[in-house]
């Protein structure tokens, strides 16, 4: 989400600068629609194939959290640009000088307010959608005159002859056309609009881009967003989706929003619909978003047969420990044989019934090679696996040490573990019966100075290995742990703050910068009804 906000900023500034701008002394008409809830969708056609929208601005404290990474990236760059002297700037290409001018305006007297310094509303809303496949971006503005003046300076520096300034129904706009495409930009008193459309369709598309003409049926009036939010239990903030069948329809349009003939070739329609049937829609939003943390949900609707096959991979594993009591835990509860069989079935279907569309023709070779690799590359030891769990209770870098355990479940794990021990130098003489009793392992051979104890225990369907001072007790507990009532296909819990503190070198500095605002993170992947559901939740660091 933060990256989308940054993309909105960069995309708006760059495209408007390319499209042109100038100052105005007379009031400018406000396009149809407003920045309040679903009214934001008044300009969006109900058949848009994609949508990225903030329907309500989050609380200021949440906005500060969400923008922390963007602030950490942008503010230092703005401060660095201030050190470039005028004589060096004069020798730079026009595009670089224009960008530096925009950065000067963003820096202002307080670089931390770079968004407001451009004239946009702090904690304002934004929306991106499609007229057909053609993108339109709208961003809420607080100071239109400031934004116009900044962009006017940038366009003057660029000195682009293709820019034209025009007006439609009292709304000024700027257009730059090249290679049969036109970039349109407009700054009204309340929003900035940028769009890319086919040049041949300008007369028809321009009124809808500027909001002076209502779309035939808007997403606001269709009520679809309310239904999506209710179905996926989404809070009234961010809503994004991609509708696969509408993308197919948009690619094949013959009207003003048409693309090119390659997308409407007769052989392609059935292939596009086949792909769309497999995954009809993607939806993302927040179930929770507040000062304590968030829970985001990405839902991929699936064809019933695909969803049924994926659901069949479910197995049962012990629940992960509470995120506050483990540094990291990963639980995978998926049957390997079923997963392999699914991949083979899907690839075989794509080989037996290949795509006929010219742009997809080479995919048959790719799937044939993939099918061959799957048939050959799966070691026999992986057959019969039902799941695995890794828990790192604690860790230190100096001295290198830690505690935790690994559990592997499967039909032949005991036999496989026995065979593996026979191949490890120094372990060959060990005899470990599948009776659940803990057996001490010779940790000295591992060469980890801080590791003093390790134990292994197993029965016919589960193997557990534990390390650390409590390894003997923990390995027995892990081996005997009851399965959860329901296990997602995969779930990760991560005490981020403690992890960074105890083992900082395991993360690159840029990753630490992105994670430092979080206390804990929980992610899961599961199949529910006819959908693949990915959830990510986090608590902010207090």
PDB file of N, CA and C in Angstrom, residues 43-83:
ATOM      1  N   UNK A  43     -16.832   9.080 -10.929  1.00  0.00           N
ATOM      2  CA  UNK A  43     -16.261   9.160 -12.272  1.00  0.00           C
ATOM      3  C   UNK A  43     -15.796   7.814 -12.804  1.00  0.00           C
ATOM      4  N   UNK A  44     -15.923   6.763 -12.004  1.00  0.00           N
ATOM      5  CA  UNK A  44     -15.384   5.455 -12.371  1.00  0.00           C
ATOM      6  C   UNK A  44     -16.475   4.623 -13.040  1.00  0.00           C
ATOM      7  N   UNK A  45     -16.240   4.157 -14.267  1.00  0.00           N
ATOM      8  CA  UNK A  45     -17.251   3.306 -14.903  1.00  0.00           C
ATOM      9  C   UNK A  45     -17.416   1.990 -14.147  1.00  0.00           C
ATOM     10  N   UNK A  46     -18.645   1.502 -14.096  1.00  0.00           N
ATOM     11  CA  UNK A  46     -18.933   0.282 -13.346  1.00  0.00           C
ATOM     12  C   UNK A  46     -18.205  -0.921 -13.913  1.00  0.00           C
ATOM     13  N   UNK A  47     -17.805  -0.867 -15.179  1.00  0.00           N
ATOM     14  CA  UNK A  47     -17.117  -2.005 -15.791  1.00  0.00           C
ATOM     15  C   UNK A  47     -15.601  -1.825 -15.814  1.00  0.00           C
ATOM     16  N   UNK A  48     -15.070  -0.939 -14.967  1.00  0.00           N
ATOM     17  CA  UNK A  48     -13.619  -0.796 -14.924  1.00  0.00           C
ATOM     18  C   UNK A  48     -12.974  -2.132 -14.597  1.00  0.00           C
ATOM     19  N   UNK A  49     -11.921  -2.520 -15.323  1.00  0.00           N
ATOM     20  CA  UNK A  49     -11.300  -3.820 -15.036  1.00  0.00           C
ATOM     21  C   UNK A  49     -10.408  -3.816 -13.814  1.00  0.00           C
ATOM     22  N   UNK A  50     -10.050  -2.637 -13.305  1.00  0.00           N
ATOM     23  CA  UNK A  50      -9.199  -2.574 -12.119  1.00  0.00           C
ATOM     24  C   UNK A  50      -9.500  -1.304 -11.335  1.00  0.00           C
ATOM     25  N   UNK A  51      -9.191  -1.356 -10.048  1.00  0.00           N
ATOM     26  CA  UNK A  51      -9.439  -0.219  -9.164  1.00  0.00           C
ATOM     27  C   UNK A  51      -8.433  -0.244  -8.026  1.00  0.00           C
ATOM     28  N   UNK A  52      -7.840   0.910  -7.733  1.00  0.00           N
ATOM     29  CA  UNK A  52      -6.992   1.108  -6.562  1.00  0.00           C
ATOM     30  C   UNK A  52      -7.486   2.403  -5.922  1.00  0.00           C
ATOM     31  N   UNK A  53      -8.084   2.331  -4.749  1.00  0.00           N
ATOM     32  CA  UNK A  53      -8.728   3.533  -4.219  1.00  0.00           C
ATOM     33  C   UNK A  53      -8.706   3.592  -2.705  1.00  0.00           C
ATOM     34  N   UNK A  54      -8.421   4.796  -2.194  1.00  0.00           N
ATOM     35  CA  UNK A  54      -8.659   5.107  -0.790  1.00  0.00           C
ATOM     36  C   UNK A  54     -10.032   5.765  -0.722  1.00  0.00           C
ATOM     37  N   UNK A  55     -11.011   5.035  -0.182  1.00  0.00           N
ATOM     38  CA  UNK A  55     -12.369   5.577  -0.107  1.00  0.00           C
ATOM     39  C   UNK A  55     -12.538   6.497   1.091  1.00  0.00           C
ATOM     40  N   UNK A  56     -11.774   6.265   2.140  1.00  0.00           N
ATOM     41  CA  UNK A  56     -11.776   7.146   3.303  1.00  0.00           C
ATOM     42  C   UNK A  56     -10.335   7.300   3.768  1.00  0.00           C
ATOM     43  N   UNK A  57      -9.956   8.501   4.135  1.00  0.00           N
ATOM     44  CA  UNK A  57      -8.604   8.725   4.649  1.00  0.00           C
ATOM     45  C   UNK A  57      -8.468   8.067   6.020  1.00  0.00           C
ATOM     46  N   UNK A  58      -7.365   7.379   6.288  1.00  0.00           N
ATOM     47  CA  UNK A  58      -7.176   6.762   7.606  1.00  0.00           C
ATOM     48  C   UNK A  58      -6.900   7.836   8.649  1.00  0.00           C
ATOM     49  N   UNK A  59      -7.015   7.512   9.928  1.00  0.00           N
ATOM     50  CA  UNK A  59      -6.653   8.479  10.973  1.00  0.00           C
ATOM     51  C   UNK A  59      -5.211   8.945  10.796  1.00  0.00           C
ATOM     52  N   UNK A  60      -4.921  10.159  11.233  1.00  0.00           N
ATOM     53  CA  UNK A  60      -3.597  10.758  11.032  1.00  0.00           C
ATOM     54  C   UNK A  60      -2.491   9.885  11.603  1.00  0.00           C
ATOM     55  N   UNK A  61      -2.720   9.289  12.781  1.00  0.00           N
ATOM     56  CA  UNK A  61      -1.694   8.439  13.374  1.00  0.00           C
ATOM     57  C   UNK A  61      -1.396   7.235  12.498  1.00  0.00           C
ATOM     58  N   UNK A  62      -2.422   6.705  11.850  1.00  0.00           N
ATOM     59  CA  UNK A  62      -2.241   5.565  10.954  1.00  0.00           C
ATOM     60  C   UNK A  62      -1.531   6.013   9.686  1.00  0.00           C
ATOM     61  N   UNK A  63      -1.909   7.168   9.169  1.00  0.00           N
ATOM     62  CA  UNK A  63      -1.268   7.700   7.969  1.00  0.00           C
ATOM     63  C   UNK A  63       0.233   7.852   8.203  1.00  0.00           C
ATOM     64  N   UNK A  64       0.618   8.333   9.365  1.00  0.00           N
ATOM     65  CA  UNK A  64       2.032   8.511   9.696  1.00  0.00           C
ATOM     66  C   UNK A  64       2.753   7.170   9.669  1.00  0.00           C
ATOM     67  N   UNK A  65       2.106   6.138  10.205  1.00  0.00           N
ATOM     68  CA  UNK A  65       2.699   4.810  10.190  1.00  0.00           C
ATOM     69  C   UNK A  65       2.839   4.280   8.759  1.00  0.00           C
ATOM     70  N   UNK A  66       1.784   4.422   7.971  1.00  0.00           N
ATOM     71  CA  UNK A  66       1.778   3.881   6.618  1.00  0.00           C
ATOM     72  C   UNK A  66       2.820   4.545   5.727  1.00  0.00           C
ATOM     73  N   UNK A  67       3.065   5.824   5.965  1.00  0.00           N
ATOM     74  CA  UNK A  67       3.993   6.566   5.112  1.00  0.00           C
ATOM     75  C   UNK A  67       5.417   6.570   5.647  1.00  0.00           C
ATOM     76  N   UNK A  68       5.671   5.859   6.734  1.00  0.00           N
ATOM     77  CA  UNK A  68       6.997   5.912   7.365  1.00  0.00           C
ATOM     78  C   UNK A  68       8.104   5.492   6.407  1.00  0.00           C
ATOM     79  N   UNK A  69       7.891   4.406   5.671  1.00  0.00           N
ATOM     80  CA  UNK A  69       8.929   3.942   4.752  1.00  0.00           C
ATOM     81  C   UNK A  69       9.149   4.917   3.605  1.00  0.00           C
ATOM     82  N   UNK A  70       8.062   5.468   3.077  1.00  0.00           N
ATOM     83  CA  UNK A  70       8.192   6.450   2.003  1.00  0.00           C
ATOM     84  C   UNK A  70       8.919   7.691   2.505  1.00  0.00           C
ATOM     85  N   UNK A  71       8.571   8.133   3.709  1.00  0.00           N
ATOM     86  CA  UNK A  71       9.247   9.301   4.285  1.00  0.00           C
ATOM     87  C   UNK A  71      10.742   9.038   4.441  1.00  0.00           C
ATOM     88  N   UNK A  72      11.087   7.835   4.921  1.00  0.00           N
ATOM     89  CA  UNK A  72      12.495   7.496   5.134  1.00  0.00           C
ATOM     90  C   UNK A  72      13.272   7.447   3.826  1.00  0.00           C
ATOM     91  N   UNK A  73      12.582   7.190   2.733  1.00  0.00           N
ATOM     92  CA  UNK A  73      13.233   7.137   1.426  1.00  0.00           C
ATOM     93  C   UNK A  73      13.315   8.516   0.782  1.00  0.00           C
ATOM     94  N   UNK A  74      12.216   9.261   0.834  1.00  0.00           N
ATOM     95  CA  UNK A  74      12.115  10.508   0.076  1.00  0.00           C
ATOM     96  C   UNK A  74      12.816  11.671   0.760  1.00  0.00           C
ATOM     97  N   UNK A  75      12.616  11.836   2.064  1.00  0.00           N
ATOM     98  CA  UNK A  75      13.160  13.008   2.759  1.00  0.00           C
ATOM     99  C   UNK A  75      14.678  13.120   2.615  1.00  0.00           C
ATOM    100  N   UNK A  76      15.448  12.033   2.822  1.00  0.00           N
ATOM    101  CA  UNK A  76      16.904  12.156   2.621  1.00  0.00           C
ATOM    102  C   UNK A  76      17.283  12.541   1.191  1.00  0.00           C
ATOM    103  N   UNK A  77      16.537  12.036   0.199  1.00  0.00           N
ATOM    104  CA  UNK A  77      16.828  12.390  -1.188  1.00  0.00           C
ATOM    105  C   UNK A  77      16.592  13.874  -1.440  1.00  0.00           C
ATOM    106  N   UNK A  78      15.545  14.398  -0.818  1.00  0.00           N
ATOM    107  CA  UNK A  78      15.270  15.830  -0.972  1.00  0.00           C
ATOM    108  C   UNK A  78      16.388  16.668  -0.344  1.00  0.00           C
ATOM    109  N   UNK A  79      16.870  16.228   0.793  1.00  0.00           N
ATOM    110  CA  UNK A  79      17.942  16.970   1.465  1.00  0.00           C
ATOM    111  C   UNK A  79      19.249  16.869   0.679  1.00  0.00           C
ATOM    112  N   UNK A  80      19.487  15.710   0.053  1.00  0.00           N
ATOM    113  CA  UNK A  80      20.686  15.560  -0.775  1.00  0.00           C
ATOM    114  C   UNK A  80      20.628  16.488  -1.986  1.00  0.00           C
ATOM    115  N   UNK A  81      19.462  16.623  -2.591  1.00  0.00           N
ATOM    116  CA  UNK A  81      19.346  17.449  -3.796  1.00  0.00           C
ATOM    117  C   UNK A  81      19.629  18.915  -3.517  1.00  0.00           C
ATOM    118  N   UNK A  82      19.406  19.335  -2.274  1.00  0.00           N
ATOM    119  CA  UNK A  82      19.651  20.740  -1.930  1.00  0.00           C
ATOM    120  C   UNK A  82      21.126  21.096  -2.021  1.00  0.00           C
ATOM    121  N   UNK A  83      21.992  20.096  -1.950  1.00  0.00           N
ATOM    122  CA  UNK A  83      23.439  20.349  -1.963  1.00  0.00           C
ATOM    123  C   UNK A  83      24.001  20.506  -3.382  1.00  0.00           C
TER     124      UNK A  83
END
